[in-house]
Amino acid sequence: MSVVDDAVALLEPKLGGRVDLAIVLGTGLGGIADLAEDAVSIPYAEIPGFPRATVSGHAGRLVVGRIEGRRVALLQGRAHYYETGDPSGMRTPIETLSRLGVTTVVLTNAAGAIDKVMHPGHLALISDHINLAGANPLVGDLDDRRFVPMNDAYSPRLRARFKRAALQCGARLHEGVYCWVSGPSFETPAEIRMLKALGADLVGMSTVPEVILARRFGIDVAAISMITNMGAGIDGSVPSHGETKTVAGAGAIALKRLLLAFLKGLDDV
Ligand code: HPA
C-alpha cells in the first residue's frame, strides 16, 4: 500500500460520503473552516503523508463538512517549499483528494501586490502564474503524465463563476498573474521591480506547486489571493509575516462571503 492508499483508507470511513470540492486555506485564512456544518475534523498529524504544520497562522487540520448544501473538504494549512526545500509537500493531500472523488479545488493564499490598483485587504483571482522558484513537484516522476500542460491551469469556467459570485455578493475582485517565489525571506525592492517587468501582478510563496499537482491529477483549479501588503519597496512597503497574518485574518470576512456566493451558484456556469 502506498501512503496515499493509507490516507484514503483512513479518511474514507471518517468522511461519510462523497466530497464535492476542496478548499486550501492559506496563512491567516484557516478560520474560514468555521463555515462547515456537521463537520468532521482530523489533524494532519493523524493522516499518512499529510504535512506537519510548521508555519504560524496554519492549523494543520482537515475539516470536512457541509457549506451551501455541498460537501467541502477544507485544508487548514499547507506545506510550503521554504519549509523543507521539497516542492512536493502537498502531493499526498492532493492525490488523496483526487482519490476521494474531488474534481475541483479552490486554493487561497496571502500575497503581496505588485499591481498598484491592488491594496491590502483586497481579493484577487489568479489568472495565470510565473514559477520563479524554479522548483517543480513533479520532478522525479517517471511516467508521461508528468508532462502536464499548464494552459488554462486556472479554470476559465471557475474564474467566470468567481467573477459572478463577486458581483452577487458585492466583493471587489481583482484578477492577475501570481509569481511564485521560494521565500522564506521576502523580496528586495529590486526583485519586486523585476517581477513587475516580467508581468506579475501578485507575489507569494505558495500555491503554484499545488496547481501543478492538481492539474497532474486532473483536478480543476481556482485560486484566490488575499492581498496582505504591497510588494517590498512599493510606496515604502516593508512586508512582514505578522502583517500577513493580521491583514489576512481581517480580510477573511470578505473571502468567506465570496466563497459562500461561489458555492451557492456552482452549477450555474
Ligand atoms: N511576498 C511574498 N509572499 C508574500 C507576500 C509578499 O510580499 N505577502 C504575503 N505573502
PDB file of C-alpha atoms and ligand atoms in Angstrom:
ATOM      1  CA  MET A   1       0.000   0.000   0.000  1.00  0.00           C
ATOM      2  CA  SER A   2       1.223   3.481  -0.840  1.00  0.00           C
ATOM      3  CA  VAL A   3       0.963   6.379   1.577  1.00  0.00           C
ATOM      4  CA  VAL A   4      -1.993   7.660  -0.494  1.00  0.00           C
ATOM      5  CA  ASP A   5      -3.733   4.272  -0.116  1.00  0.00           C
ATOM      6  CA  ASP A   6      -3.203   4.600   3.654  1.00  0.00           C
ATOM      7  CA  ALA A   7      -4.573   8.152   3.722  1.00  0.00           C
ATOM      8  CA  VAL A   8      -7.624   7.146   1.653  1.00  0.00           C
ATOM      9  CA  ALA A   9      -8.233   4.086   3.851  1.00  0.00           C
ATOM     10  CA  LEU A  10      -8.152   6.277   6.966  1.00  0.00           C
ATOM     11  CA  LEU A  11     -10.302   9.096   5.581  1.00  0.00           C
ATOM     12  CA  GLU A  12     -12.977   7.258   3.597  1.00  0.00           C
ATOM     13  CA  PRO A  13     -14.844   5.821   6.592  1.00  0.00           C
ATOM     14  CA  LYS A  14     -14.478   9.037   8.611  1.00  0.00           C
ATOM     15  CA  LEU A  15     -15.840  11.336   5.903  1.00  0.00           C
ATOM     16  CA  GLY A  16     -19.134   9.523   5.423  1.00  0.00           C
ATOM     17  CA  GLY A  17     -19.734  10.023   1.724  1.00  0.00           C
ATOM     18  CA  ARG A  18     -18.728  11.965  -1.309  1.00  0.00           C
ATOM     19  CA  VAL A  19     -16.727  15.208  -1.120  1.00  0.00           C
ATOM     20  CA  ASP A  20     -17.639  17.685  -3.873  1.00  0.00           C
ATOM     21  CA  LEU A  21     -14.877  20.215  -3.591  1.00  0.00           C
ATOM     22  CA  ALA A  22     -11.771  21.107  -1.592  1.00  0.00           C
ATOM     23  CA  ILE A  23     -10.558  24.493  -0.387  1.00  0.00           C
ATOM     24  CA  VAL A  24      -6.971  25.020   0.768  1.00  0.00           C
ATOM     25  CA  LEU A  25      -6.849  27.832   3.319  1.00  0.00           C
ATOM     26  CA  GLY A  26      -3.727  29.986   3.335  1.00  0.00           C
ATOM     27  CA  THR A  27      -1.999  31.981   6.050  1.00  0.00           C
ATOM     28  CA  GLY A  28      -4.464  33.666   8.403  1.00  0.00           C
ATOM     29  CA  LEU A  29      -7.438  32.248   6.483  1.00  0.00           C
ATOM     30  CA  GLY A  30      -7.977  28.995   8.425  1.00  0.00           C
ATOM     31  CA  GLY A  31     -10.983  30.450  10.291  1.00  0.00           C
ATOM     32  CA  ILE A  32     -12.990  30.061   7.083  1.00  0.00           C
ATOM     33  CA  ALA A  33     -13.370  26.395   8.067  1.00  0.00           C
ATOM     34  CA  ASP A  34     -15.926  27.603  10.666  1.00  0.00           C
ATOM     35  CA  LEU A  35     -18.392  27.785   7.772  1.00  0.00           C
ATOM     36  CA  ALA A  36     -18.591  23.984   7.636  1.00  0.00           C
ATOM     37  CA  GLU A  37     -21.681  22.443   9.223  1.00  0.00           C
ATOM     38  CA  ASP A  38     -21.806  18.889  10.648  1.00  0.00           C
ATOM     39  CA  ALA A  39     -18.045  18.961  10.368  1.00  0.00           C
ATOM     40  CA  VAL A  40     -15.519  16.189  10.906  1.00  0.00           C
ATOM     41  CA  SER A  41     -12.073  17.496  11.814  1.00  0.00           C
ATOM     42  CA  ILE A  42      -8.893  15.428  11.513  1.00  0.00           C
ATOM     43  CA  PRO A  43      -5.414  16.756  12.410  1.00  0.00           C
ATOM     44  CA  TYR A  44      -2.896  16.369   9.575  1.00  0.00           C
ATOM     45  CA  ALA A  45      -0.650  14.610  12.103  1.00  0.00           C
ATOM     46  CA  GLU A  46      -3.081  11.649  12.047  1.00  0.00           C
ATOM     47  CA  ILE A  47      -3.231  11.366   8.245  1.00  0.00           C
ATOM     48  CA  PRO A  48      -0.422   9.477   6.485  1.00  0.00           C
ATOM     49  CA  GLY A  49       1.621  11.737   4.211  1.00  0.00           C
ATOM     50  CA  PHE A  50      -0.095  14.987   5.191  1.00  0.00           C
ATOM     51  CA  PRO A  51       2.306  17.820   6.105  1.00  0.00           C
ATOM     52  CA  ARG A  52       3.271  18.803   9.615  1.00  0.00           C
ATOM     53  CA  ALA A  53       2.253  22.430  10.181  1.00  0.00           C
ATOM     54  CA  THR A  54       5.377  24.449  10.952  1.00  0.00           C
ATOM     55  CA  VAL A  55       4.162  27.918   9.978  1.00  0.00           C
ATOM     56  CA  SER A  56       2.306  30.142  12.451  1.00  0.00           C
ATOM     57  CA  GLY A  57      -1.109  31.025  11.048  1.00  0.00           C
ATOM     58  CA  HIS A  58      -1.641  27.424   9.787  1.00  0.00           C
ATOM     59  CA  ALA A  59      -3.539  24.963  11.991  1.00  0.00           C
ATOM     60  CA  GLY A  60      -2.702  21.724  10.158  1.00  0.00           C
ATOM     61  CA  ARG A  61      -6.168  20.195  10.082  1.00  0.00           C
ATOM     62  CA  LEU A  62      -8.569  18.698   7.547  1.00  0.00           C
ATOM     63  CA  VAL A  63     -12.178  19.756   8.138  1.00  0.00           C
ATOM     64  CA  VAL A  64     -14.941  18.185   6.079  1.00  0.00           C
ATOM     65  CA  GLY A  65     -18.477  19.482   6.332  1.00  0.00           C
ATOM     66  CA  ARG A  66     -21.426  20.962   4.508  1.00  0.00           C
ATOM     67  CA  ILE A  67     -21.432  24.504   3.119  1.00  0.00           C
ATOM     68  CA  GLU A  68     -24.317  25.781   0.984  1.00  0.00           C
ATOM     69  CA  GLY A  69     -25.503  22.196   0.561  1.00  0.00           C
ATOM     70  CA  ARG A  70     -22.165  20.887  -0.705  1.00  0.00           C
ATOM     71  CA  ARG A  71     -19.699  18.573   0.999  1.00  0.00           C
ATOM     72  CA  VAL A  72     -16.493  20.526   1.206  1.00  0.00           C
ATOM     73  CA  ALA A  73     -13.024  19.500   2.408  1.00  0.00           C
ATOM     74  CA  LEU A  74     -11.209  22.440   3.985  1.00  0.00           C
ATOM     75  CA  LEU A  75      -7.472  22.099   4.379  1.00  0.00           C
ATOM     76  CA  GLN A  76      -6.335  24.406   7.181  1.00  0.00           C
ATOM     77  CA  GLY A  77      -2.712  24.856   6.296  1.00  0.00           C
ATOM     78  CA  ARG A  78      -0.316  23.690   3.620  1.00  0.00           C
ATOM     79  CA  ALA A  79       3.271  22.628   3.166  1.00  0.00           C
ATOM     80  CA  HIS A  80       5.486  25.345   1.684  1.00  0.00           C
ATOM     81  CA  TYR A  81       8.604  24.770  -0.368  1.00  0.00           C
ATOM     82  CA  TYR A  82      10.553  27.018   2.008  1.00  0.00           C
ATOM     83  CA  GLU A  83       9.895  24.707   4.980  1.00  0.00           C
ATOM     84  CA  THR A  84      11.872  21.769   3.637  1.00  0.00           C
ATOM     85  CA  GLY A  85      13.190  22.561   0.171  1.00  0.00           C
ATOM     86  CA  ASP A  86      10.776  19.927  -1.162  1.00  0.00           C
ATOM     87  CA  PRO A  87       8.183  21.352  -3.593  1.00  0.00           C
ATOM     88  CA  SER A  88       6.041  18.195  -3.419  1.00  0.00           C
ATOM     89  CA  GLY A  89       4.885  18.553   0.190  1.00  0.00           C
ATOM     90  CA  MET A  90       1.225  18.774  -0.883  1.00  0.00           C
ATOM     91  CA  ARG A  91       1.361  15.784  -3.190  1.00  0.00           C
ATOM     92  CA  THR A  92      -0.235  13.272  -0.835  1.00  0.00           C
ATOM     93  CA  PRO A  93      -3.095  15.601   0.212  1.00  0.00           C
ATOM     94  CA  ILE A  94      -3.895  16.465  -3.409  1.00  0.00           C
ATOM     95  CA  GLU A  95      -3.640  12.912  -4.711  1.00  0.00           C
ATOM     96  CA  THR A  96      -5.737  11.738  -1.751  1.00  0.00           C
ATOM     97  CA  LEU A  97      -8.438  14.320  -2.503  1.00  0.00           C
ATOM     98  CA  SER A  98      -8.475  13.175  -6.097  1.00  0.00           C
ATOM     99  CA  ARG A  99      -8.872   9.550  -4.980  1.00  0.00           C
ATOM    100  CA  LEU A 100     -11.749  10.655  -2.720  1.00  0.00           C
ATOM    101  CA  GLY A 101     -13.564  11.989  -5.797  1.00  0.00           C
ATOM    102  CA  VAL A 102     -12.697  15.691  -5.564  1.00  0.00           C
ATOM    103  CA  THR A 103     -12.644  17.273  -9.036  1.00  0.00           C
ATOM    104  CA  THR A 104     -12.453  20.941  -8.046  1.00  0.00           C
ATOM    105  CA  VAL A 105     -10.028  22.666  -5.707  1.00  0.00           C
ATOM    106  CA  VAL A 106     -10.023  26.298  -4.631  1.00  0.00           C
ATOM    107  CA  LEU A 107      -6.612  27.412  -3.409  1.00  0.00           C
ATOM    108  CA  THR A 108      -6.334  30.506  -1.233  1.00  0.00           C
ATOM    109  CA  ASN A 109      -3.243  32.358  -0.174  1.00  0.00           C
ATOM    110  CA  ALA A 110      -1.859  35.575   1.220  1.00  0.00           C
ATOM    111  CA  ALA A 111       0.042  37.590  -1.362  1.00  0.00           C
ATOM    112  CA  GLY A 112       1.868  40.844  -1.881  1.00  0.00           C
ATOM    113  CA  ALA A 113       0.560  43.235  -4.542  1.00  0.00           C
ATOM    114  CA  ILE A 114       2.772  44.377  -7.382  1.00  0.00           C
ATOM    115  CA  ASP A 115      -0.018  45.978  -9.416  1.00  0.00           C
ATOM    116  CA  LYS A 116      -0.752  49.261  -7.677  1.00  0.00           C
ATOM    117  CA  VAL A 117      -4.522  49.050  -8.203  1.00  0.00           C
ATOM    118  CA  MET A 118      -4.489  46.209  -5.652  1.00  0.00           C
ATOM    119  CA  HIS A 119      -4.300  47.090  -1.978  1.00  0.00           C
ATOM    120  CA  PRO A 120      -4.064  45.252   1.353  1.00  0.00           C
ATOM    121  CA  GLY A 121      -7.422  43.693   2.215  1.00  0.00           C
ATOM    122  CA  HIS A 122      -8.433  43.281  -1.456  1.00  0.00           C
ATOM    123  CA  LEU A 123      -9.052  39.914  -3.106  1.00  0.00           C
ATOM    124  CA  ALA A 124      -7.582  38.840  -6.432  1.00  0.00           C
ATOM    125  CA  LEU A 125      -8.420  35.921  -8.683  1.00  0.00           C
ATOM    126  CA  ILE A 126      -5.289  34.308 -10.094  1.00  0.00           C
ATOM    127  CA  SER A 127      -5.474  34.090 -13.894  1.00  0.00           C
ATOM    128  CA  ASP A 128      -2.054  32.556 -14.536  1.00  0.00           C
ATOM    129  CA  HIS A 129       1.306  32.172 -12.826  1.00  0.00           C
ATOM    130  CA  ILE A 130       5.044  32.550 -13.208  1.00  0.00           C
ATOM    131  CA  ASN A 131       7.140  29.893 -11.488  1.00  0.00           C
ATOM    132  CA  LEU A 132      10.168  31.871 -10.397  1.00  0.00           C
ATOM    133  CA  ALA A 133      11.074  29.470  -7.586  1.00  0.00           C
ATOM    134  CA  GLY A 134      12.248  27.181 -10.375  1.00  0.00           C
ATOM    135  CA  ALA A 135      11.209  24.056  -8.469  1.00  0.00           C
ATOM    136  CA  ASN A 136       8.548  21.613  -9.637  1.00  0.00           C
ATOM    137  CA  PRO A 137       6.673  18.990  -7.576  1.00  0.00           C
ATOM    138  CA  LEU A 138       6.669  16.525 -10.475  1.00  0.00           C
ATOM    139  CA  VAL A 139      10.463  16.268 -10.755  1.00  0.00           C
ATOM    140  CA  GLY A 140      11.334  12.613 -10.296  1.00  0.00           C
ATOM    141  CA  ASP A 141       8.038  11.249 -11.662  1.00  0.00           C
ATOM    142  CA  LEU A 142       8.713   8.647 -14.294  1.00  0.00           C
ATOM    143  CA  ASP A 143       5.653   8.364 -16.473  1.00  0.00           C
ATOM    144  CA  ASP A 144       4.456  10.680 -19.236  1.00  0.00           C
ATOM    145  CA  ARG A 145       1.723  12.154 -17.033  1.00  0.00           C
ATOM    146  CA  ARG A 146       4.476  14.419 -15.625  1.00  0.00           C
ATOM    147  CA  PHE A 147       4.307  16.496 -18.834  1.00  0.00           C
ATOM    148  CA  VAL A 148       1.287  18.470 -17.695  1.00  0.00           C
ATOM    149  CA  PRO A 149       0.049  21.274 -19.987  1.00  0.00           C
ATOM    150  CA  MET A 150      -0.339  24.468 -17.974  1.00  0.00           C
ATOM    151  CA  ASN A 151      -2.507  26.457 -20.402  1.00  0.00           C
ATOM    152  CA  ASP A 152      -5.724  27.470 -18.636  1.00  0.00           C
ATOM    153  CA  ALA A 153      -4.369  25.904 -15.441  1.00  0.00           C
ATOM    154  CA  TYR A 154      -6.727  28.279 -13.616  1.00  0.00           C
ATOM    155  CA  SER A 155     -10.053  27.043 -14.947  1.00  0.00           C
ATOM    156  CA  PRO A 156     -11.797  29.698 -17.098  1.00  0.00           C
ATOM    157  CA  ARG A 157     -15.144  28.179 -16.031  1.00  0.00           C
ATOM    158  CA  LEU A 158     -14.362  28.524 -12.315  1.00  0.00           C
ATOM    159  CA  ARG A 159     -12.936  32.014 -12.826  1.00  0.00           C
ATOM    160  CA  ALA A 160     -16.149  33.091 -14.540  1.00  0.00           C
ATOM    161  CA  ARG A 161     -18.069  31.624 -11.623  1.00  0.00           C
ATOM    162  CA  PHE A 162     -15.957  33.553  -9.113  1.00  0.00           C
ATOM    163  CA  LYS A 163     -16.458  36.816 -11.021  1.00  0.00           C
ATOM    164  CA  ARG A 164     -20.205  36.286 -10.917  1.00  0.00           C
ATOM    165  CA  ALA A 165     -20.060  35.401  -7.239  1.00  0.00           C
ATOM    166  CA  ALA A 166     -18.139  38.640  -6.581  1.00  0.00           C
ATOM    167  CA  LEU A 167     -20.856  40.660  -8.323  1.00  0.00           C
ATOM    168  CA  GLN A 168     -23.563  38.792  -6.427  1.00  0.00           C
ATOM    169  CA  CYS A 169     -22.008  39.429  -3.009  1.00  0.00           C
ATOM    170  CA  GLY A 170     -20.643  42.903  -3.708  1.00  0.00           C
ATOM    171  CA  ALA A 171     -16.991  41.900  -3.247  1.00  0.00           C
ATOM    172  CA  ARG A 172     -14.260  43.693  -5.157  1.00  0.00           C
ATOM    173  CA  LEU A 173     -12.266  41.042  -7.017  1.00  0.00           C
ATOM    174  CA  HIS A 174      -9.115  41.878  -8.977  1.00  0.00           C
ATOM    175  CA  GLU A 175      -7.545  39.441 -11.411  1.00  0.00           C
ATOM    176  CA  GLY A 176      -3.876  38.948 -12.139  1.00  0.00           C
ATOM    177  CA  VAL A 177      -0.757  36.877 -12.645  1.00  0.00           C
ATOM    178  CA  TYR A 178       0.786  35.365  -9.483  1.00  0.00           C
ATOM    179  CA  CYS A 179       4.513  34.904  -9.268  1.00  0.00           C
ATOM    180  CA  TRP A 180       5.755  32.072  -7.060  1.00  0.00           C
ATOM    181  CA  VAL A 181       8.984  32.835  -5.211  1.00  0.00           C
ATOM    182  CA  SER A 182      10.639  30.380  -2.841  1.00  0.00           C
ATOM    183  CA  GLY A 183      10.787  32.578   0.281  1.00  0.00           C
ATOM    184  CA  PRO A 184      11.015  32.482   3.219  1.00  0.00           C
ATOM    185  CA  SER A 185      12.751  35.850   3.008  1.00  0.00           C
ATOM    186  CA  PHE A 186      10.614  38.488   1.354  1.00  0.00           C
ATOM    187  CA  GLU A 187      11.676  40.132  -1.902  1.00  0.00           C
ATOM    188  CA  THR A 188      14.002  43.069  -2.284  1.00  0.00           C
ATOM    189  CA  PRO A 189      12.560  46.213  -3.876  1.00  0.00           C
ATOM    190  CA  ALA A 190      14.731  45.463  -6.932  1.00  0.00           C
ATOM    191  CA  GLU A 191      13.165  41.992  -7.207  1.00  0.00           C
ATOM    192  CA  ILE A 192       9.675  43.474  -6.998  1.00  0.00           C
ATOM    193  CA  ARG A 193      10.535  45.864  -9.846  1.00  0.00           C
ATOM    194  CA  MET A 194      11.849  42.877 -11.831  1.00  0.00           C
ATOM    195  CA  LEU A 195       8.659  40.856 -11.170  1.00  0.00           C
ATOM    196  CA  LYS A 196       6.596  43.801 -12.420  1.00  0.00           C
ATOM    197  CA  ALA A 197       8.687  43.931 -15.603  1.00  0.00           C
ATOM    198  CA  LEU A 198       8.123  40.172 -16.038  1.00  0.00           C
ATOM    199  CA  GLY A 199       4.355  40.619 -15.976  1.00  0.00           C
ATOM    200  CA  ALA A 200       3.482  39.623 -12.418  1.00  0.00           C
ATOM    201  CA  ASP A 201       0.686  41.378 -10.529  1.00  0.00           C
ATOM    202  CA  LEU A 202       0.988  39.417  -7.272  1.00  0.00           C
ATOM    203  CA  VAL A 203       3.778  37.648  -5.439  1.00  0.00           C
ATOM    204  CA  GLY A 204       3.725  34.823  -2.921  1.00  0.00           C
ATOM    205  CA  MET A 205       5.432  31.728  -1.547  1.00  0.00           C
ATOM    206  CA  SER A 206       2.825  29.028  -2.154  1.00  0.00           C
ATOM    207  CA  THR A 207       0.020  27.709  -4.358  1.00  0.00           C
ATOM    208  CA  VAL A 208       1.902  27.094  -7.623  1.00  0.00           C
ATOM    209  CA  PRO A 209       3.146  23.599  -6.655  1.00  0.00           C
ATOM    210  CA  GLU A 210      -0.422  22.721  -5.657  1.00  0.00           C
ATOM    211  CA  VAL A 211      -1.747  23.964  -9.006  1.00  0.00           C
ATOM    212  CA  ILE A 212       0.778  21.783 -10.844  1.00  0.00           C
ATOM    213  CA  LEU A 213      -0.119  18.762  -8.699  1.00  0.00           C
ATOM    214  CA  ALA A 214      -3.862  19.331  -9.055  1.00  0.00           C
ATOM    215  CA  ARG A 215      -3.579  19.552 -12.846  1.00  0.00           C
ATOM    216  CA  ARG A 216      -1.451  16.378 -12.825  1.00  0.00           C
ATOM    217  CA  PHE A 217      -4.269  14.580 -11.015  1.00  0.00           C
ATOM    218  CA  GLY A 218      -6.969  16.022 -13.306  1.00  0.00           C
ATOM    219  CA  ILE A 219      -8.443  18.418 -10.755  1.00  0.00           C
ATOM    220  CA  ASP A 220      -9.878  21.784 -11.889  1.00  0.00           C
ATOM    221  CA  VAL A 221      -8.306  24.727 -10.081  1.00  0.00           C
ATOM    222  CA  ALA A 222      -9.325  28.194  -8.994  1.00  0.00           C
ATOM    223  CA  ALA A 223      -7.088  30.340  -6.809  1.00  0.00           C
ATOM    224  CA  ILE A 224      -7.760  33.485  -4.824  1.00  0.00           C
ATOM    225  CA  SER A 225      -5.198  35.739  -3.193  1.00  0.00           C
ATOM    226  CA  MET A 226      -5.868  37.844  -0.167  1.00  0.00           C
ATOM    227  CA  ILE A 227      -3.623  40.868  -0.625  1.00  0.00           C
ATOM    228  CA  THR A 228      -1.886  41.441   2.690  1.00  0.00           C
ATOM    229  CA  ASN A 229       0.699  44.050   1.680  1.00  0.00           C
ATOM    230  CA  MET A 230       2.193  45.977  -1.182  1.00  0.00           C
ATOM    231  CA  GLY A 231       5.324  44.337  -2.591  1.00  0.00           C
ATOM    232  CA  ALA A 232       8.572  45.357  -0.928  1.00  0.00           C
ATOM    233  CA  GLY A 233       9.534  48.930  -1.710  1.00  0.00           C
ATOM    234  CA  ILE A 234       6.189  49.917  -3.276  1.00  0.00           C
ATOM    235  CA  ASP A 235       5.226  53.143  -1.511  1.00  0.00           C
ATOM    236  CA  GLY A 236       7.875  52.268   1.105  1.00  0.00           C
ATOM    237  CA  SER A 237       6.353  48.850   1.943  1.00  0.00           C
ATOM    238  CA  VAL A 238       8.348  46.521   4.234  1.00  0.00           C
ATOM    239  CA  PRO A 239       6.441  43.184   4.288  1.00  0.00           C
ATOM    240  CA  SER A 240       6.359  41.042   7.426  1.00  0.00           C
ATOM    241  CA  HIS A 241       4.771  37.726   8.433  1.00  0.00           C
ATOM    242  CA  GLY A 242       2.993  39.472  11.316  1.00  0.00           C
ATOM    243  CA  GLU A 243       1.307  41.843   8.872  1.00  0.00           C
ATOM    244  CA  THR A 244       0.455  38.916   6.567  1.00  0.00           C
ATOM    245  CA  LYS A 245      -1.390  37.107   9.377  1.00  0.00           C
ATOM    246  CA  THR A 246      -3.187  40.191  10.709  1.00  0.00           C
ATOM    247  CA  VAL A 247      -4.377  41.543   7.364  1.00  0.00           C
ATOM    248  CA  ALA A 248      -5.384  38.092   6.086  1.00  0.00           C
ATOM    249  CA  GLY A 249      -7.352  37.449   9.297  1.00  0.00           C
ATOM    250  CA  ALA A 250      -9.207  40.761   8.913  1.00  0.00           C
ATOM    251  CA  GLY A 251      -9.842  40.215   5.194  1.00  0.00           C
ATOM    252  CA  ALA A 252     -11.110  36.676   5.709  1.00  0.00           C
ATOM    253  CA  ILE A 253     -14.645  38.035   6.174  1.00  0.00           C
ATOM    254  CA  ALA A 254     -14.765  39.207   2.547  1.00  0.00           C
ATOM    255  CA  LEU A 255     -13.293  35.912   1.358  1.00  0.00           C
ATOM    256  CA  LYS A 256     -15.900  33.978   3.348  1.00  0.00           C
ATOM    257  CA  ARG A 257     -18.679  35.934   1.628  1.00  0.00           C
ATOM    258  CA  LEU A 258     -17.135  35.314  -1.765  1.00  0.00           C
ATOM    259  CA  LEU A 259     -16.714  31.580  -1.144  1.00  0.00           C
ATOM    260  CA  LEU A 260     -20.316  31.269   0.043  1.00  0.00           C
ATOM    261  CA  ALA A 261     -21.600  33.018  -3.089  1.00  0.00           C
ATOM    262  CA  PHE A 262     -19.327  30.842  -5.236  1.00  0.00           C
ATOM    263  CA  LEU A 263     -20.548  27.594  -3.651  1.00  0.00           C
ATOM    264  CA  LYS A 264     -24.179  28.670  -3.872  1.00  0.00           C
ATOM    265  CA  GLY A 265     -24.094  29.146  -7.614  1.00  0.00           C
ATOM    266  CA  LEU A 266     -21.589  26.498  -8.603  1.00  0.00           C
ATOM    267  CA  ASP A 267     -23.938  24.782 -11.052  1.00  0.00           C
ATOM    268  CA  ASP A 268     -24.977  27.996 -12.847  1.00  0.00           C
ATOM    269  CA  VAL A 269     -21.972  28.311 -15.146  1.00  0.00           C
TER     270      VAL A 269
HETATM  271  N1  HPA B   1       5.940  38.435  -0.878  1.00  0.00           N
HETATM  272  C1  HPA B   1       5.921  37.082  -0.863  1.00  0.00           C
HETATM  273  N2  HPA B   1       4.981  36.398  -0.232  1.00  0.00           N
HETATM  274  C2  HPA B   1       4.003  37.065   0.396  1.00  0.00           C
HETATM  275  C3  HPA B   1       3.968  38.465   0.422  1.00  0.00           C
HETATM  276  C4  HPA B   1       4.994  39.189  -0.262  1.00  0.00           C
HETATM  277  O1  HPA B   1       5.033  40.422  -0.291  1.00  0.00           O
HETATM  278  N3  HPA B   1       2.877  38.820   1.149  1.00  0.00           N
HETATM  279  C5  HPA B   1       2.274  37.667   1.537  1.00  0.00           C
HETATM  280  N4  HPA B   1       2.953  36.604   1.090  1.00  0.00           N
END
